[in-house]
CSV table of C-alpha atoms in Angstrom, one decimal:
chain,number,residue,atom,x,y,z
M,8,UNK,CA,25.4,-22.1,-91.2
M,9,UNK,CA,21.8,-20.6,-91.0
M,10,UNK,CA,19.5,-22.8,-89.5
M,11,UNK,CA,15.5,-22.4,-89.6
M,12,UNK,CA,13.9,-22.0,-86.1
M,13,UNK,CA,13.9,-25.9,-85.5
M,14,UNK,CA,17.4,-25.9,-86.1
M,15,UNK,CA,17.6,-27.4,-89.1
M,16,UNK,CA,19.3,-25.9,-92.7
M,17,UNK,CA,17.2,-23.1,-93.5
M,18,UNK,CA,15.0,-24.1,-96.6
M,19,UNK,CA,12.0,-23.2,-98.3
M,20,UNK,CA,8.7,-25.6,-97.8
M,21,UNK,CA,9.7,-26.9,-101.3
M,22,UNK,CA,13.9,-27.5,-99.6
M,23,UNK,CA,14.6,-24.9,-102.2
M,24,UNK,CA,17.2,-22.5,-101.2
M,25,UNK,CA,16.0,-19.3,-99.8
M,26,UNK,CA,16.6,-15.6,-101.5
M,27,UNK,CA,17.2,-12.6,-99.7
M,28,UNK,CA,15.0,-10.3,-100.5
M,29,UNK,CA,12.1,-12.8,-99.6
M,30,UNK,CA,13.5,-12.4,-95.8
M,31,UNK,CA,14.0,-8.7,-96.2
M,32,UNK,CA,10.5,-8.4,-97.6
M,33,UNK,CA,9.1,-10.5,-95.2
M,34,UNK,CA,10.9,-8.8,-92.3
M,35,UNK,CA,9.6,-5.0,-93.6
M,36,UNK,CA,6.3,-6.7,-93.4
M,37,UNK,CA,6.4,-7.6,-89.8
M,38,UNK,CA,8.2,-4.8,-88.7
M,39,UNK,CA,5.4,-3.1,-90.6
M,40,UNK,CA,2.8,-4.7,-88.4
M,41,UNK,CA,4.5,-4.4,-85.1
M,42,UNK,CA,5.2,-0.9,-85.2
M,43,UNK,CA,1.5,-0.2,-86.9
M,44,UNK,CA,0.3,-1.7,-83.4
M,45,UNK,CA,2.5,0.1,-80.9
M,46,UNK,CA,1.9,3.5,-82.8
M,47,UNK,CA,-0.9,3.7,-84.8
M,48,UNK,CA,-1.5,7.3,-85.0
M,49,UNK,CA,1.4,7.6,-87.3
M,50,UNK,CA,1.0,8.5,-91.2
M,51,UNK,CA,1.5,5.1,-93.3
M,52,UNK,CA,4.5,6.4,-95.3
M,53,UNK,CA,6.3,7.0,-92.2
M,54,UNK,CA,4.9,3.5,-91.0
M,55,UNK,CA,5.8,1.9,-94.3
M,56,UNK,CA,9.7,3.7,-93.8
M,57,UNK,CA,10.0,2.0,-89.8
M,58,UNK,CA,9.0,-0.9,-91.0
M,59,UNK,CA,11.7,-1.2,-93.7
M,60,UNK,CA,14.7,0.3,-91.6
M,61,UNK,CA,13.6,-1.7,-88.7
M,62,UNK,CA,12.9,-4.8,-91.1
M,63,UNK,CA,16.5,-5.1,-92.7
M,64,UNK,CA,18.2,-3.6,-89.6
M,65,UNK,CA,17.2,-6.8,-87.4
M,66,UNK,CA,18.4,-9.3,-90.6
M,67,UNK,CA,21.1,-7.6,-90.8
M,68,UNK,CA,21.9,-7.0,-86.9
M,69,UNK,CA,20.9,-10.7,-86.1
M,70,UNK,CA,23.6,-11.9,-88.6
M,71,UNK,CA,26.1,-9.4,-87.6
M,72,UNK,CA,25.5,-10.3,-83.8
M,73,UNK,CA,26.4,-13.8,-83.7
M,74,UNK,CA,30.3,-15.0,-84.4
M,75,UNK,CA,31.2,-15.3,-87.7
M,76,UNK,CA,32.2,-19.1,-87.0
M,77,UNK,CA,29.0,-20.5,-85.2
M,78,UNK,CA,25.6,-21.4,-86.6
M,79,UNK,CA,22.5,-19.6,-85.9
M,80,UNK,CA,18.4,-20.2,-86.3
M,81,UNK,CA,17.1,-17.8,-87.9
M,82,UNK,CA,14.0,-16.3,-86.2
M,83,UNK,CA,11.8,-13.5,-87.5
M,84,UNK,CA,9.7,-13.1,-84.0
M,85,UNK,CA,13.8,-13.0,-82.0
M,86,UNK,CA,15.3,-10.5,-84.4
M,87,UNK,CA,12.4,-8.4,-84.2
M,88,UNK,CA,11.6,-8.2,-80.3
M,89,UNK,CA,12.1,-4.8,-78.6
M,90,UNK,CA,14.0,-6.6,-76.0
M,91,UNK,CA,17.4,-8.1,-76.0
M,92,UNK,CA,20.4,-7.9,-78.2
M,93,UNK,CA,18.5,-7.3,-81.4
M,94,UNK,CA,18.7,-4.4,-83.9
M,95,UNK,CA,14.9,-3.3,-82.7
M,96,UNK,CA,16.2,-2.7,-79.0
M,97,UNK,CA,19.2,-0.6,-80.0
M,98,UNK,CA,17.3,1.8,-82.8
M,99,UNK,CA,14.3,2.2,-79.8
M,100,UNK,CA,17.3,3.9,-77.7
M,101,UNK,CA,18.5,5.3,-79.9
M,102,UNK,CA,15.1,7.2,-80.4
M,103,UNK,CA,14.7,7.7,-76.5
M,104,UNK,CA,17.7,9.9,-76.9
M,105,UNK,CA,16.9,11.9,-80.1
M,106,UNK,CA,13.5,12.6,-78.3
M,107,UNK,CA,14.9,14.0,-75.6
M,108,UNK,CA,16.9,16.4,-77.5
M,109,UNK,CA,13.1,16.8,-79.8
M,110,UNK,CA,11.7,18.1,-76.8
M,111,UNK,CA,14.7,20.7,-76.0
M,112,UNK,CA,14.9,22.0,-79.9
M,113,UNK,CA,18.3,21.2,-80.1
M,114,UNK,CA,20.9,18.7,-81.8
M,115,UNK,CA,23.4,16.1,-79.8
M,116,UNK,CA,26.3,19.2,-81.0
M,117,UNK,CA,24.4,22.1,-79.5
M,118,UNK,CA,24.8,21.3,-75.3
M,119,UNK,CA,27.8,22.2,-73.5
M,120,UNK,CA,28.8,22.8,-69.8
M,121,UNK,CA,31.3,20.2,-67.7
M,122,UNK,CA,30.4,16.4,-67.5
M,123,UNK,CA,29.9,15.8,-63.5
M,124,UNK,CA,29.8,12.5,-62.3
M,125,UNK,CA,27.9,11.9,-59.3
M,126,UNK,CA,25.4,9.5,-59.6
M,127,UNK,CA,26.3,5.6,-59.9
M,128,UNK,CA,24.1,5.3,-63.1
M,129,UNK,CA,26.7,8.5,-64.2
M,130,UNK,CA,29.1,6.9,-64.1
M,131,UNK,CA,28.6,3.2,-65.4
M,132,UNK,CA,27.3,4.9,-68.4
M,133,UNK,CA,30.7,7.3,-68.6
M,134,UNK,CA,33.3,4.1,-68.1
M,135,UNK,CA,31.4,2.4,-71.2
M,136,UNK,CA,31.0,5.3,-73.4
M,137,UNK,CA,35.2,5.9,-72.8
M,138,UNK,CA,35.4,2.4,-74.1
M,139,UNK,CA,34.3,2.9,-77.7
M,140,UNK,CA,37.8,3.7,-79.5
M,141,UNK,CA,39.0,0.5,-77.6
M,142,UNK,CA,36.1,-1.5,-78.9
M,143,UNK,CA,36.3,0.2,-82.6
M,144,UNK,CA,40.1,-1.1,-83.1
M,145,UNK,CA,39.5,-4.8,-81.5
M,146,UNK,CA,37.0,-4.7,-84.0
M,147,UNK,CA,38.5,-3.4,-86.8
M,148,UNK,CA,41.7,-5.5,-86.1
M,149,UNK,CA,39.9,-8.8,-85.6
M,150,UNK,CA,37.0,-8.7,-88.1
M,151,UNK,CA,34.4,-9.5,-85.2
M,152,UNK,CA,30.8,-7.1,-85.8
M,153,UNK,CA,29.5,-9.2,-82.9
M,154,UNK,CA,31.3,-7.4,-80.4
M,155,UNK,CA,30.5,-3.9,-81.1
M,156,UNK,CA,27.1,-5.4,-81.1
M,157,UNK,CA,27.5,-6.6,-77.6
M,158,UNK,CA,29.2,-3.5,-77.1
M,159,UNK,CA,26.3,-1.6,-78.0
M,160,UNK,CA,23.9,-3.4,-76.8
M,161,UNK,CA,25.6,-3.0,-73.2
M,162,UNK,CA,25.5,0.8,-74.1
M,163,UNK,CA,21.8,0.8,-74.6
M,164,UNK,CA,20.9,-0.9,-71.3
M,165,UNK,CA,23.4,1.4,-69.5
M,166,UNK,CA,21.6,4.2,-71.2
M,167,UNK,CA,18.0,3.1,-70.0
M,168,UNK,CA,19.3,2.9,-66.3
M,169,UNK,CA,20.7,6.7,-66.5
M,170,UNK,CA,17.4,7.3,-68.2
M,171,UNK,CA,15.1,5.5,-65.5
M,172,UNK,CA,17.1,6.8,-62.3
M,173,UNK,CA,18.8,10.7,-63.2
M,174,UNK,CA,16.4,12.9,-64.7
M,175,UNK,CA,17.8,15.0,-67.7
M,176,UNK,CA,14.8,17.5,-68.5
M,177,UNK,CA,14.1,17.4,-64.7
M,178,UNK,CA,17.3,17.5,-63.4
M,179,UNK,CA,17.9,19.3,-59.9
M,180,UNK,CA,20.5,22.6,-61.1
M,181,UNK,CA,21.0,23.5,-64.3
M,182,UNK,CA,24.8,22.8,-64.6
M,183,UNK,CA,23.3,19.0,-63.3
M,184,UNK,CA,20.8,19.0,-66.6
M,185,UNK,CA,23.7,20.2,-68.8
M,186,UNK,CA,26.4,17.7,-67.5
M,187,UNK,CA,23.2,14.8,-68.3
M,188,UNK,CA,22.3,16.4,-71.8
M,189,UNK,CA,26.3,15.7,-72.8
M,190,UNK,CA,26.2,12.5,-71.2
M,191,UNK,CA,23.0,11.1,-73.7
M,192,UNK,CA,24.5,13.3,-76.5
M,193,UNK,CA,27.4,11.1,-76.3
M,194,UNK,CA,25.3,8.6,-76.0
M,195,UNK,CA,23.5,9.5,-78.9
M,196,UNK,CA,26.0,10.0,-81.0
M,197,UNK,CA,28.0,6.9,-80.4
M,198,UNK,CA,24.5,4.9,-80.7
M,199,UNK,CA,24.2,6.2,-84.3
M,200,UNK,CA,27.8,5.9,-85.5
M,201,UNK,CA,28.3,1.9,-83.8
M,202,UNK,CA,25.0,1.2,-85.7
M,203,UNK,CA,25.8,2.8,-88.8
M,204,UNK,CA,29.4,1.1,-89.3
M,205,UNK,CA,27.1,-2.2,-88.8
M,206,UNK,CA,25.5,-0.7,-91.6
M,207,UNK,CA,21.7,-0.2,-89.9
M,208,UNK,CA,20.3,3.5,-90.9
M,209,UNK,CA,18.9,5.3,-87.0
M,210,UNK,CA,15.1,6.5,-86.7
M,211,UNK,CA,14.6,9.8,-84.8
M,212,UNK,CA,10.9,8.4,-83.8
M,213,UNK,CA,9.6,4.7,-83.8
């Protein structure tokens, strides 16, 4: 059941029954709004087309995320924080690790070189990335979204730590860049496939 943020059935004022694409348009709104604020520099097309993909990614990601058999309150000001297990958090990465690849001129396919693990934040980020197939079939098999979510959202805060603590760009050697640029191009590239079997379209900026 979806329950409104005090817990109770979720109804309009009237305890009508509410349609979908009032939430969705609602949601593109605030999405809208919040992304106007943290970039406002950006053209209001490209504004307008965050918003939506970052509007009907969190309805859809905060439905997908819970177990298909429990309740949950929907909550417009939860499913769209930038923190947390919410589709907002998961696209952001997923931009921190296009822009990386913005910066070099290059696509996720176009790094090579061997994958050396040194660094702790290395190779927590390695074990999980290995872990996808796994998580793909338990999924598949079992009909449960919520844990690739969990999966992914795992993957993104894994992601940020190798971001914070082992410079890509800056790296020490260059073999030490390239073995970093594979690591967030699989990153990357698992980011946008996990997201897009949920069915939630990836931004390149946000």
């Amino acid at each position: 059941t979806m329950n409104g943020a005090d817990g109770r059935p979720f109804k309009t004022r009237d305890g009508g029954t509410v349609k979908l694409i009032d939430l969705l348009t609602e949601a593109k709104e605030r999405a809208y709004a919040l992304v106007k604020e943290k970039n406002p520099s950006l053209a209001d097309d490209e504004l307008r087309h965050i918003g939506e993909v970052v509007g009907i990614g969190a309805v859809k990601y905060a439905d997908l995320s819970k177990h298909r058999t429990s309740d949950y309150s929907f909550n417009f000001e939860l499913m769209l924080n930038f923190e947390g297990n919410t589709a907002p958090y998961l696209l952001y990465a997923y931009t921190r690790v296009a822009g990386v690849f913005r910066k070099l001129g290059k696509g996720f396919d176009e790094v090579d070189g061997k994958i050396v693990l040194q660094a702790a934040h290395e190779q927590d980020l390695a074990a999980r990335l290995a872990q996808f197939g796994e998580i793909l079939n338990n999924v598949a098999e079992k009909g449960t979204p919520h844990v690739l979510c969990s999966y992914l959202y795992d993957l993104a805060g894994l992601f940020s730590s190798f971001y914070e603590n082992c410079p890509i760009l800056a790296a020490e050697t260059p073999s030490q860049q390239q073995s970093r640029l594979r690591l967030a191009a699989l990153t990357g590239r698992t980011l946008k496939q996990g997201l897009e079997l949920l069915g939630l379209e990836t931004l390149e900026r946000m």
